[in-house]
Short mmCIF file of C-alpha atoms and ligand atoms in Angstrom, two decimals:
data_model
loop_
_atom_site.label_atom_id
_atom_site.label_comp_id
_atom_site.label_asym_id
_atom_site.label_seq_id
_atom_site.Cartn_x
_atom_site.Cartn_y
_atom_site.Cartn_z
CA UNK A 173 -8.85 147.27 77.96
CA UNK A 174 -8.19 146.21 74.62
CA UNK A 175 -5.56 148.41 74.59
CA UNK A 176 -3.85 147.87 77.13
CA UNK A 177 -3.79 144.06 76.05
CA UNK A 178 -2.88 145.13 72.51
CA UNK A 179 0.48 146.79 74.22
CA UNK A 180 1.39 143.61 75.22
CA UNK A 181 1.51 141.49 72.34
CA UNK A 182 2.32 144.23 69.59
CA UNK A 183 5.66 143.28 69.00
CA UNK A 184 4.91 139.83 68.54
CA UNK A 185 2.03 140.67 66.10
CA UNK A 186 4.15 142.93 64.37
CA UNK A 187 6.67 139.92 62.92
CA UNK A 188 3.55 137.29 62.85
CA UNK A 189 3.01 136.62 58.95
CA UNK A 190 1.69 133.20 57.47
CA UNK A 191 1.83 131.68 54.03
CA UNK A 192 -0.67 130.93 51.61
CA UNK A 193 -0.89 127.57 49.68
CA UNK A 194 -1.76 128.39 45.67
CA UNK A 195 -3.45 125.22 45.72
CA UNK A 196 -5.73 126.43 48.84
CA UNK A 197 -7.35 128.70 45.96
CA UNK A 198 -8.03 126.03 43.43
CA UNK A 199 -10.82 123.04 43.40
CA UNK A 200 -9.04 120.21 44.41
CA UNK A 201 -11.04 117.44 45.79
CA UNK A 202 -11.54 113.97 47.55
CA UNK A 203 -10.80 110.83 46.56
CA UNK A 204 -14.50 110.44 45.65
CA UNK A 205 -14.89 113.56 43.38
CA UNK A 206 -14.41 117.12 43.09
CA UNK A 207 -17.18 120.33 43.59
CA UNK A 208 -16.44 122.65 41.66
CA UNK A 209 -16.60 126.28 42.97
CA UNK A 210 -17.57 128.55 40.27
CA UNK A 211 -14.71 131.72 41.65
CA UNK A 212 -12.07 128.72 42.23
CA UNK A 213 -8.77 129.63 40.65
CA UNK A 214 -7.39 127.64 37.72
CA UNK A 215 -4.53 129.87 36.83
CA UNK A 216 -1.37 131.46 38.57
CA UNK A 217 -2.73 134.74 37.76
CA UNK A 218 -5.56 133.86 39.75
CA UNK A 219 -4.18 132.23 42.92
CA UNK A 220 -1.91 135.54 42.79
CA UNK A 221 -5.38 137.74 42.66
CA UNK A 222 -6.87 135.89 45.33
CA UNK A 223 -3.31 135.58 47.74
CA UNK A 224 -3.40 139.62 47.24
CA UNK A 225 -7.03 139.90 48.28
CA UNK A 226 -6.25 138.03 51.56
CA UNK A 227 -3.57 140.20 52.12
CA UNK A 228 -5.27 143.34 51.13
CA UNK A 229 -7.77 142.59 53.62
CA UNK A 230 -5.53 140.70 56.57
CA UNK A 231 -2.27 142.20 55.84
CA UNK A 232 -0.21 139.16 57.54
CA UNK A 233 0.32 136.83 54.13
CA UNK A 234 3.19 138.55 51.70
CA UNK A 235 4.15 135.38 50.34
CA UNK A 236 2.28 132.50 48.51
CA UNK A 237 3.61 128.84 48.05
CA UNK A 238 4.28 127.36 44.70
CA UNK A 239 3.71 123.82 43.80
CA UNK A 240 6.20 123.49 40.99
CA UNK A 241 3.94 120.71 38.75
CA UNK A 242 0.87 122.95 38.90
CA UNK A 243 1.78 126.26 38.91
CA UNK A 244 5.36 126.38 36.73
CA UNK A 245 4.22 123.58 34.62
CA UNK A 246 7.71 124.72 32.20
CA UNK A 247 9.53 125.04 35.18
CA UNK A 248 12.29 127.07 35.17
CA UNK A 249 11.25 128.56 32.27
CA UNK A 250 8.11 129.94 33.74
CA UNK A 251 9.76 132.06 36.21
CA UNK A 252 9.69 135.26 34.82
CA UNK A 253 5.92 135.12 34.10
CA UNK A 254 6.13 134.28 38.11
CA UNK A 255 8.20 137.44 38.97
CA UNK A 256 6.07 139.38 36.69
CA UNK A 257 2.62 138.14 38.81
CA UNK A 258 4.37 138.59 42.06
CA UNK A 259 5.71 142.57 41.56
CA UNK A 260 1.89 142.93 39.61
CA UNK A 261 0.08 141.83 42.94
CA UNK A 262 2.81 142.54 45.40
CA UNK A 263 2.83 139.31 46.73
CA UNK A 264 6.64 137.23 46.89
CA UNK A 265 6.72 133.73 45.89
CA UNK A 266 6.89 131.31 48.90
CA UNK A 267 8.20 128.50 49.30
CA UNK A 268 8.94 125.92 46.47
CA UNK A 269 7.04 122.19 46.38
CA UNK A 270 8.60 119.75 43.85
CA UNK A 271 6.23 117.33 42.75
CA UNK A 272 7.25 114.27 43.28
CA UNK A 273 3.97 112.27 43.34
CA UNK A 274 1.74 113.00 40.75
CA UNK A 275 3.22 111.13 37.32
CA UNK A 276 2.83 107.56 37.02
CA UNK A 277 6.90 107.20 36.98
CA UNK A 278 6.51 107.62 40.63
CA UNK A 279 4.14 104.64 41.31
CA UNK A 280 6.73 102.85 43.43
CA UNK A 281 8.62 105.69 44.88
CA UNK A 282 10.77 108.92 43.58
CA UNK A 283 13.84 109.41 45.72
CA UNK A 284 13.18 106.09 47.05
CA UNK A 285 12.45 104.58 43.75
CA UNK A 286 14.09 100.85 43.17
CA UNK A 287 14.57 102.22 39.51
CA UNK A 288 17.69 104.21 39.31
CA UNK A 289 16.82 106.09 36.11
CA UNK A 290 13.10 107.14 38.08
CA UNK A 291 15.72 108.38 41.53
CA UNK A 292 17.42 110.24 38.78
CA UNK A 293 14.46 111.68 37.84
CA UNK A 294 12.88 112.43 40.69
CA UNK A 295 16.26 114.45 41.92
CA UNK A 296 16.67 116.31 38.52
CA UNK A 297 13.32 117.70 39.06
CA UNK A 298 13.96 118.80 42.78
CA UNK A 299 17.45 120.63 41.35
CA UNK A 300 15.04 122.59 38.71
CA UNK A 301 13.06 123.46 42.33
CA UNK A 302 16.17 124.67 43.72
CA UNK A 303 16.95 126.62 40.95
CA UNK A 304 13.35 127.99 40.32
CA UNK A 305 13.82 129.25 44.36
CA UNK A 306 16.91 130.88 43.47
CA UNK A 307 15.50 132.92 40.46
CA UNK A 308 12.55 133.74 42.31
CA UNK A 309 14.31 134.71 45.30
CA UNK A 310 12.44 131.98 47.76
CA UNK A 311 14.75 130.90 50.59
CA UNK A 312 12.75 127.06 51.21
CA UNK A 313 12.04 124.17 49.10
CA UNK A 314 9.73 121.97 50.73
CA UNK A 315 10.18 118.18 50.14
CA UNK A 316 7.35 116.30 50.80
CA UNK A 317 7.66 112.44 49.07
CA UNK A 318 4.69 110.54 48.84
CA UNK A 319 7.45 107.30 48.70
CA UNK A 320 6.41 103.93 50.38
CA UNK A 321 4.76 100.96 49.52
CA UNK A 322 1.13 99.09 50.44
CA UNK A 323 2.29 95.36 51.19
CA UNK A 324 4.91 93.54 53.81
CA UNK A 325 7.94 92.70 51.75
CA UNK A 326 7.25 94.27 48.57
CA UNK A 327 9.85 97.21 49.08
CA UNK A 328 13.68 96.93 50.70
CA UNK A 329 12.95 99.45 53.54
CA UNK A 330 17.12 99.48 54.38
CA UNK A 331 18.00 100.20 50.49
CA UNK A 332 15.06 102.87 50.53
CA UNK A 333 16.70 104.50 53.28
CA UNK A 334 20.13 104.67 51.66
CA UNK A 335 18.82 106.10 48.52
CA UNK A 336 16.94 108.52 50.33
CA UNK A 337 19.93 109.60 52.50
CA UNK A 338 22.56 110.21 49.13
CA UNK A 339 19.84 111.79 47.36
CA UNK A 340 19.28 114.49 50.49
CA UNK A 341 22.96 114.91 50.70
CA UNK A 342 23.24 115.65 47.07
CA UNK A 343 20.14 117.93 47.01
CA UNK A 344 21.94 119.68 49.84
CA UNK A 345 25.02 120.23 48.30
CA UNK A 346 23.26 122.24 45.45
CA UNK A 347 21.44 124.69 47.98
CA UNK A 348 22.50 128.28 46.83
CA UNK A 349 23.70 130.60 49.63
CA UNK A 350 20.47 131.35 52.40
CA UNK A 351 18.28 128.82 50.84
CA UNK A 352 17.26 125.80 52.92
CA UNK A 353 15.49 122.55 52.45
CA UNK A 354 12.49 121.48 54.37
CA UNK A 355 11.62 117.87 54.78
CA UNK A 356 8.03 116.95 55.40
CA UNK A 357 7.19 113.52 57.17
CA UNK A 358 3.55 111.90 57.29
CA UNK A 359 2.87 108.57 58.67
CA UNK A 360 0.59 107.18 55.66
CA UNK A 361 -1.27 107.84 52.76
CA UNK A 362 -0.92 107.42 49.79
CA UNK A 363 1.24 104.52 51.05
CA UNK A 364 -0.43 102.15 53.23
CA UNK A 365 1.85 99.84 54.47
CA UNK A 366 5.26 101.67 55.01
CA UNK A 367 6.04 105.34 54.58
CA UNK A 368 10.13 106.24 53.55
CA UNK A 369 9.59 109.52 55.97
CA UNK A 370 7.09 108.49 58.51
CA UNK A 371 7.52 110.82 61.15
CA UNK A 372 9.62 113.34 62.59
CA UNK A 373 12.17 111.32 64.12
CA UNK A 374 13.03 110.16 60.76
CA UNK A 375 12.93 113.14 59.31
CA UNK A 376 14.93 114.95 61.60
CA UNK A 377 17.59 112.50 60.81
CA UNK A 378 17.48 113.31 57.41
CA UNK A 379 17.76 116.55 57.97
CA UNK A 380 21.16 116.12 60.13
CA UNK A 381 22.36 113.90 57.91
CA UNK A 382 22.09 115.96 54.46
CA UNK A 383 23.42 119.28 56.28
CA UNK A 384 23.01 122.21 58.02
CA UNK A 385 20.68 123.75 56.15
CA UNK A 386 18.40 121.13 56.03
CA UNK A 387 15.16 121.05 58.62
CA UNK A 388 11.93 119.37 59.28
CA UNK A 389 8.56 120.45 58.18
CA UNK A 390 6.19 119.65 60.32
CA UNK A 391 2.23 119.47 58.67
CA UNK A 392 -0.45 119.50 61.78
CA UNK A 393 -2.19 117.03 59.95
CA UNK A 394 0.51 114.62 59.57
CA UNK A 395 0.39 112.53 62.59
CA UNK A 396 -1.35 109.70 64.60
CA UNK A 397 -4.32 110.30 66.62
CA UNK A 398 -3.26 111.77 70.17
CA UNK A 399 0.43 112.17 69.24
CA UNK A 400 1.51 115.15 71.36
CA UNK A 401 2.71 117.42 68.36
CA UNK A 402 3.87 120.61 70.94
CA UNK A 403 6.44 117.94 72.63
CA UNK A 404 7.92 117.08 68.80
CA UNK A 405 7.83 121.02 68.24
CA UNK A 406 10.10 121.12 71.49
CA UNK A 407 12.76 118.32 70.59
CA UNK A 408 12.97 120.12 66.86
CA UNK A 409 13.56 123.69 68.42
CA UNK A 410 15.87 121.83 70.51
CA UNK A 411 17.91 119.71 67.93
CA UNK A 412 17.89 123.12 65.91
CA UNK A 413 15.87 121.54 63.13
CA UNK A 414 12.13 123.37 63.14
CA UNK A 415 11.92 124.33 59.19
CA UNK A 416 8.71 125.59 59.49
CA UNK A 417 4.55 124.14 59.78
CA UNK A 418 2.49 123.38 57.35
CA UNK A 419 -1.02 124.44 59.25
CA UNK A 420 -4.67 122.74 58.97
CA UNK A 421 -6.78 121.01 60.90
CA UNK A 422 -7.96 117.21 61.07
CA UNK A 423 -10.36 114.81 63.15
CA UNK A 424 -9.21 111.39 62.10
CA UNK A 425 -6.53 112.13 59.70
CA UNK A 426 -4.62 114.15 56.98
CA UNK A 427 -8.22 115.60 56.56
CA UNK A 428 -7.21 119.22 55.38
CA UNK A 429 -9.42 121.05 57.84
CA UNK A 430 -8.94 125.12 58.17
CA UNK A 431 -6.74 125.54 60.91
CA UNK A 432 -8.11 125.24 64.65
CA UNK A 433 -11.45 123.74 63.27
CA UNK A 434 -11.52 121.04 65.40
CA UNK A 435 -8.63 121.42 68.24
CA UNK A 436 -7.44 125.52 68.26
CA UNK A 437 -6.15 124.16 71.63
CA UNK A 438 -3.51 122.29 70.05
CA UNK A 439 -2.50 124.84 68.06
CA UNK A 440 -2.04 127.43 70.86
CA UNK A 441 0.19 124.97 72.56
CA UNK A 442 2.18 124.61 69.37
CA UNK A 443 2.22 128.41 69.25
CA UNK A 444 3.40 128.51 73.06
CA UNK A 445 6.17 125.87 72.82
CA UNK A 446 7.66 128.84 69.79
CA UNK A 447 7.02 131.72 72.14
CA UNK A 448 8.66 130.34 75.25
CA UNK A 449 11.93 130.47 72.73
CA UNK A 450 11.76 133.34 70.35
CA UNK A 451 15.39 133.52 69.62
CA UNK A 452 15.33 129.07 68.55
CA UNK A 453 11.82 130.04 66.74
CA UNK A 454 13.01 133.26 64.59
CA UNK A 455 13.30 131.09 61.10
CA UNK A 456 10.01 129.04 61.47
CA UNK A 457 8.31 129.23 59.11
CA UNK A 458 3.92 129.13 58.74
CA UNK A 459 2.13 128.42 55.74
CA UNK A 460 -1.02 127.16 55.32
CA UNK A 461 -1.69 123.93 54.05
CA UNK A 462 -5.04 123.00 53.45
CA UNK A 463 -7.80 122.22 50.20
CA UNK A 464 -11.31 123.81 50.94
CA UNK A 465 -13.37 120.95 49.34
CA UNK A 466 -16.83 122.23 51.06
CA UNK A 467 -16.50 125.66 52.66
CA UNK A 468 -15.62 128.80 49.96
CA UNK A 469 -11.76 129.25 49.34
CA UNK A 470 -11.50 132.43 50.29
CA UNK A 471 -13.79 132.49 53.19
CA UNK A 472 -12.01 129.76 54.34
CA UNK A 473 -8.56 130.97 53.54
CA UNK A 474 -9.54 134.11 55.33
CA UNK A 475 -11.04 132.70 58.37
CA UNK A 476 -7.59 130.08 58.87
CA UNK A 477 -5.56 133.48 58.96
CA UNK A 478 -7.69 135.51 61.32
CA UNK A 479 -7.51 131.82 63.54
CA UNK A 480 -3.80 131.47 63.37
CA UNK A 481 -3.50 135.24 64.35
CA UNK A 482 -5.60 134.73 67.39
CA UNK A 483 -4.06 131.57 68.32
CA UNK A 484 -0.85 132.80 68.02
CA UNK A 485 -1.66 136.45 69.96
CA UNK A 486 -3.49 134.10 72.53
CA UNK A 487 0.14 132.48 72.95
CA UNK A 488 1.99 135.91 73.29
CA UNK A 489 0.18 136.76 75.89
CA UNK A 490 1.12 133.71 77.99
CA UNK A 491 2.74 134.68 81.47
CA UNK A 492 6.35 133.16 80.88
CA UNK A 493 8.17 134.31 83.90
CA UNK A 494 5.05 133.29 86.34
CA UNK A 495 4.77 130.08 84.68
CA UNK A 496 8.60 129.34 84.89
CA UNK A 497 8.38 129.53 88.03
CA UNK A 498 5.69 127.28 88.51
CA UNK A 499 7.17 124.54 86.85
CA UNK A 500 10.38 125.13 88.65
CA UNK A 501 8.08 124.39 91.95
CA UNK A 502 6.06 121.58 90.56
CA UNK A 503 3.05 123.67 91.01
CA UNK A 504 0.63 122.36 88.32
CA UNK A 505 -2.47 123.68 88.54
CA UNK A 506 -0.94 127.20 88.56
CA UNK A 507 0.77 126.48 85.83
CA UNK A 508 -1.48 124.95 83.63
CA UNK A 509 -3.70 128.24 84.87
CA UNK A 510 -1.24 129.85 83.38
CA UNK A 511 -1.85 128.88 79.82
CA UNK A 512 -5.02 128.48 80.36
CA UNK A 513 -5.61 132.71 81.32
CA UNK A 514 -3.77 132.58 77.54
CA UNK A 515 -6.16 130.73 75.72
CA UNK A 516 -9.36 132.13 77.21
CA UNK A 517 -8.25 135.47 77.22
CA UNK A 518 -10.42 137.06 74.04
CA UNK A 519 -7.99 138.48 71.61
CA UNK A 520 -10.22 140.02 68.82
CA UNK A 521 -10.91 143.25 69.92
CA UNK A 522 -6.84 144.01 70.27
CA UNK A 523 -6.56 142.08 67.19
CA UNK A 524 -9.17 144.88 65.63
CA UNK A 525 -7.56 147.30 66.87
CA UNK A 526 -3.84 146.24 65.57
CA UNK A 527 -5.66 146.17 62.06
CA UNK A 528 -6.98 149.33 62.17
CA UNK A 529 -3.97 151.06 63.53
CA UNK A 530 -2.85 150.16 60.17
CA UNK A 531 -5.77 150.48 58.17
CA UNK A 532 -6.75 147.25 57.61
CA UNK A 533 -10.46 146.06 57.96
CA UNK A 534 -11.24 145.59 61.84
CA UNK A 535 -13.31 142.25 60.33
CA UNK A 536 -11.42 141.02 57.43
CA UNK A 537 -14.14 138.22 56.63
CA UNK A 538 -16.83 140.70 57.58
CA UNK A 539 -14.66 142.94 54.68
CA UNK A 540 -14.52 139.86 52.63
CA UNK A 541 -18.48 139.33 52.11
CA UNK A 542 -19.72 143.00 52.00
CA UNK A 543 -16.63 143.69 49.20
CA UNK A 544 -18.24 141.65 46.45
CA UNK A 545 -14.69 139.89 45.53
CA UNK A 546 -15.93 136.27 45.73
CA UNK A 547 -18.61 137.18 43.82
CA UNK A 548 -16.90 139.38 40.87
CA UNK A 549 -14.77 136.38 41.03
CA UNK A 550 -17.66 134.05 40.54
CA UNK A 551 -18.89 136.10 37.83
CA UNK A 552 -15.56 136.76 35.74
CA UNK A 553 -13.90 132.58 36.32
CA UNK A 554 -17.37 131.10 36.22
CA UNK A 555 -16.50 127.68 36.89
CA UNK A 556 -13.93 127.97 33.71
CA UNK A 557 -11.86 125.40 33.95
CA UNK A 558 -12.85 124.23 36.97
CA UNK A 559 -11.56 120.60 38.32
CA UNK A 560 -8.49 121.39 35.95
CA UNK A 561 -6.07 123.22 38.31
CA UNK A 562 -4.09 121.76 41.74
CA UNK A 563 -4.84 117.78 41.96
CA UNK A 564 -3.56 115.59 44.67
CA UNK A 565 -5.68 117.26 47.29
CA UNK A 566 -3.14 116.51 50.56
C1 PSV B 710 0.88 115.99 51.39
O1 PSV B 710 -0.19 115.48 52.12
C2 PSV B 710 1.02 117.49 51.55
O2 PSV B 710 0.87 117.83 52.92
C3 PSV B 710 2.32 118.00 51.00
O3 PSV B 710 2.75 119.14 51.70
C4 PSV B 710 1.93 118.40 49.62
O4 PSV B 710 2.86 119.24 48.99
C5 PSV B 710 0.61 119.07 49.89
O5 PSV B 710 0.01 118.19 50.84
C6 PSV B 710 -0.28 119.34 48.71
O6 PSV B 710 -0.79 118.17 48.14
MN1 MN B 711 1.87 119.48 53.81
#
């Protein structure tokens, strides 16, 4: 049975891969504190380890995002100690995050700044990013800005706006050939009153506005409650502007949750709006973002890629033609049968099989507990600088 379900979805498997966050492998923390896990990472070496040992055991994450602040802390001077760590644990670097949020310049904004000399800044550092993607051969930088302000009237929201849009266009402009620019939106936090990029809307007119190779990045957790984020996946395919996810789960807000936690619903009909469009979905890109404050890193980092696999096999096998056609005839409850024979259909046993075929672990967090890597880990980091690595935990 499994096999013949397996024959199905196989080609679809075959070009799923997701990307891991470095920062999902350090202790990050609430607001409130931070808990310390004694095999945490605190250096690249070790979020390289620990990407490669997800890999090893899932085979679906080659590449790892790079938060420029934490993990190139010389920026572009740090790059060949990168390229060095990526060819030592054959795993690419991902996509590039400028960090525009962390140093106190950036209290009142970075590209949105009301200080010239801090927009400056703020752009010089997201040209290093662009250049650090270039030497390390990443195609995305991902702009996320935490930019807004806490009180009506304290900010110009128009003069925001036109900073933001020059300093896009100029970012743009210094793209180098294949590389593209991802702008993430999120509707608050840390701002409370206003946020520059609030939601996707906005974003996706930033994205026209700097260029072509400019699109929206879309984090699950970055929305109101009940905002129907498969319907905003469908206008992006549609304006041509999808850049990619960043994937985790929440139940009231950006709450960092592994992936289909609390709603792997949702997430298959994100995964089904991509499927009914392969050719518009073929540069989307998945990464993971998400900081494991309670559950273990890896466990958890393992168990959100096994989840997004099964989601996403769950959406392959979706009936497209039948369900076309049920649409076309206004026939709902057949068609909503339709993707609901997806979801409940189980998937693991194919999905076993598909890792063995390639001789992968048919369990990869089964693999992950009886290999003794957390706890080598545990043994050899020991807590060693823990608290000190990755930060803003968004
Ligand atoms: C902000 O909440 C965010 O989603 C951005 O993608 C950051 O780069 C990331 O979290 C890590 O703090
Ligand atoms: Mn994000």
């Amino acid at each position: 049975m499994s096999s013949f379900l397996l024959d199905q979805i196989r080609p679809g498997l075959d070009r799923f891969s997701i990307e891991l966050p470095s920062w999902g492998f350090a202790d990050t923390g609430t607001r409130f504190g931070k808990y310390p896990q004694p095999a945490a990472a605190s250096t690249i070496e070790e979020k390289f380890a620990d990407a490669a040992q997800v890999h090893a055991l899932t085979g679906v994450t080659p590449t790892l995002a790079l938060h420029v602040q934490w993990d190139l802390p010389a920026g572009v001077a740090d790059c060949p100690a990168i390229s060095e760590l990526a060819r030592r644990y054959g795993i690419r670097p991902g996509s590039i995050n400028p960090n525009l949020f962390q140093d106190a310049e950036y209290k009142f904004g970075s590209l949105c700044n009301p200080d010239s000399s801090i927009r400056e800044r703020a752009l010089a550092h997201a040209e290093a990013c662009i250049e650090i993607a270039a030497r390390l051969g990443s195609r995305d930088i991902s702009l996320w800005l935490a930019d807004g302000s806490n009180y009506p009237g304290s900010q110009n929201i128009r003069r925001r706006l036109g900073w933001l849009e020059a300093g896009l266009v100029r970012l743009h402009a210094r793209l180098h050939p294949g590389q593209r620019l991802l702008i993430e939106y999120k509707p608050f936090e840390p701002a409370f009153y206003h946020t520059d990029i609030a939601d996707w809307g906005m974003a996706a007119w930033l994205a026209r506005h700097a260029g072509p190779r400019a699109h929206v990045l879309v984090d699950t957790g970055h929305h109101y409650q009940a905002q129907n984020i498969e319907q905003i996946v469908a206008w992006l395919l549609h304006l041509g502007r999808l850049g990619g996810f960043h994937f985790n789960d929440r139940r009231y807000a950006d709450d960092d949750l592994t992936l289909g936690s609390i709603d792997p619903y949702q997430v298959f009909r994100i995964f089904c709006e991509l499927v009914q469009d392969p050719a518009a979905a073929v540069d989307v890109a998945f990464m993971v973002d998400q900081s494991h404050n309670l559950k273990g890193k890896m466990e958890a980092m393992v168990q959100t890629v096994m989840t997004a696999q099964e989601l996403y096999a769950k959406a392959l096998l979706l009936d497209r033609e039948a369900l076309a056609e049920h649409q076309s005839s206004a026939r709902i409850v057949a068609a909503e049968q339709c993707l609901r024979a997806a979801f409940f259909t189980d998937v693991r046993p194919a999905l076993a099989e598909w890792r063995q075929a390639r001789g992968l672990p048919a369990d990869p967090l089964e693999a992950l507990y009886s290999g003794g890597y957390v706890e080598r880990c545990a043994r050899e980091r020991g807590g060693r600088g823990a608290g000190t690595a990755g930060g803003y935990a968004g």
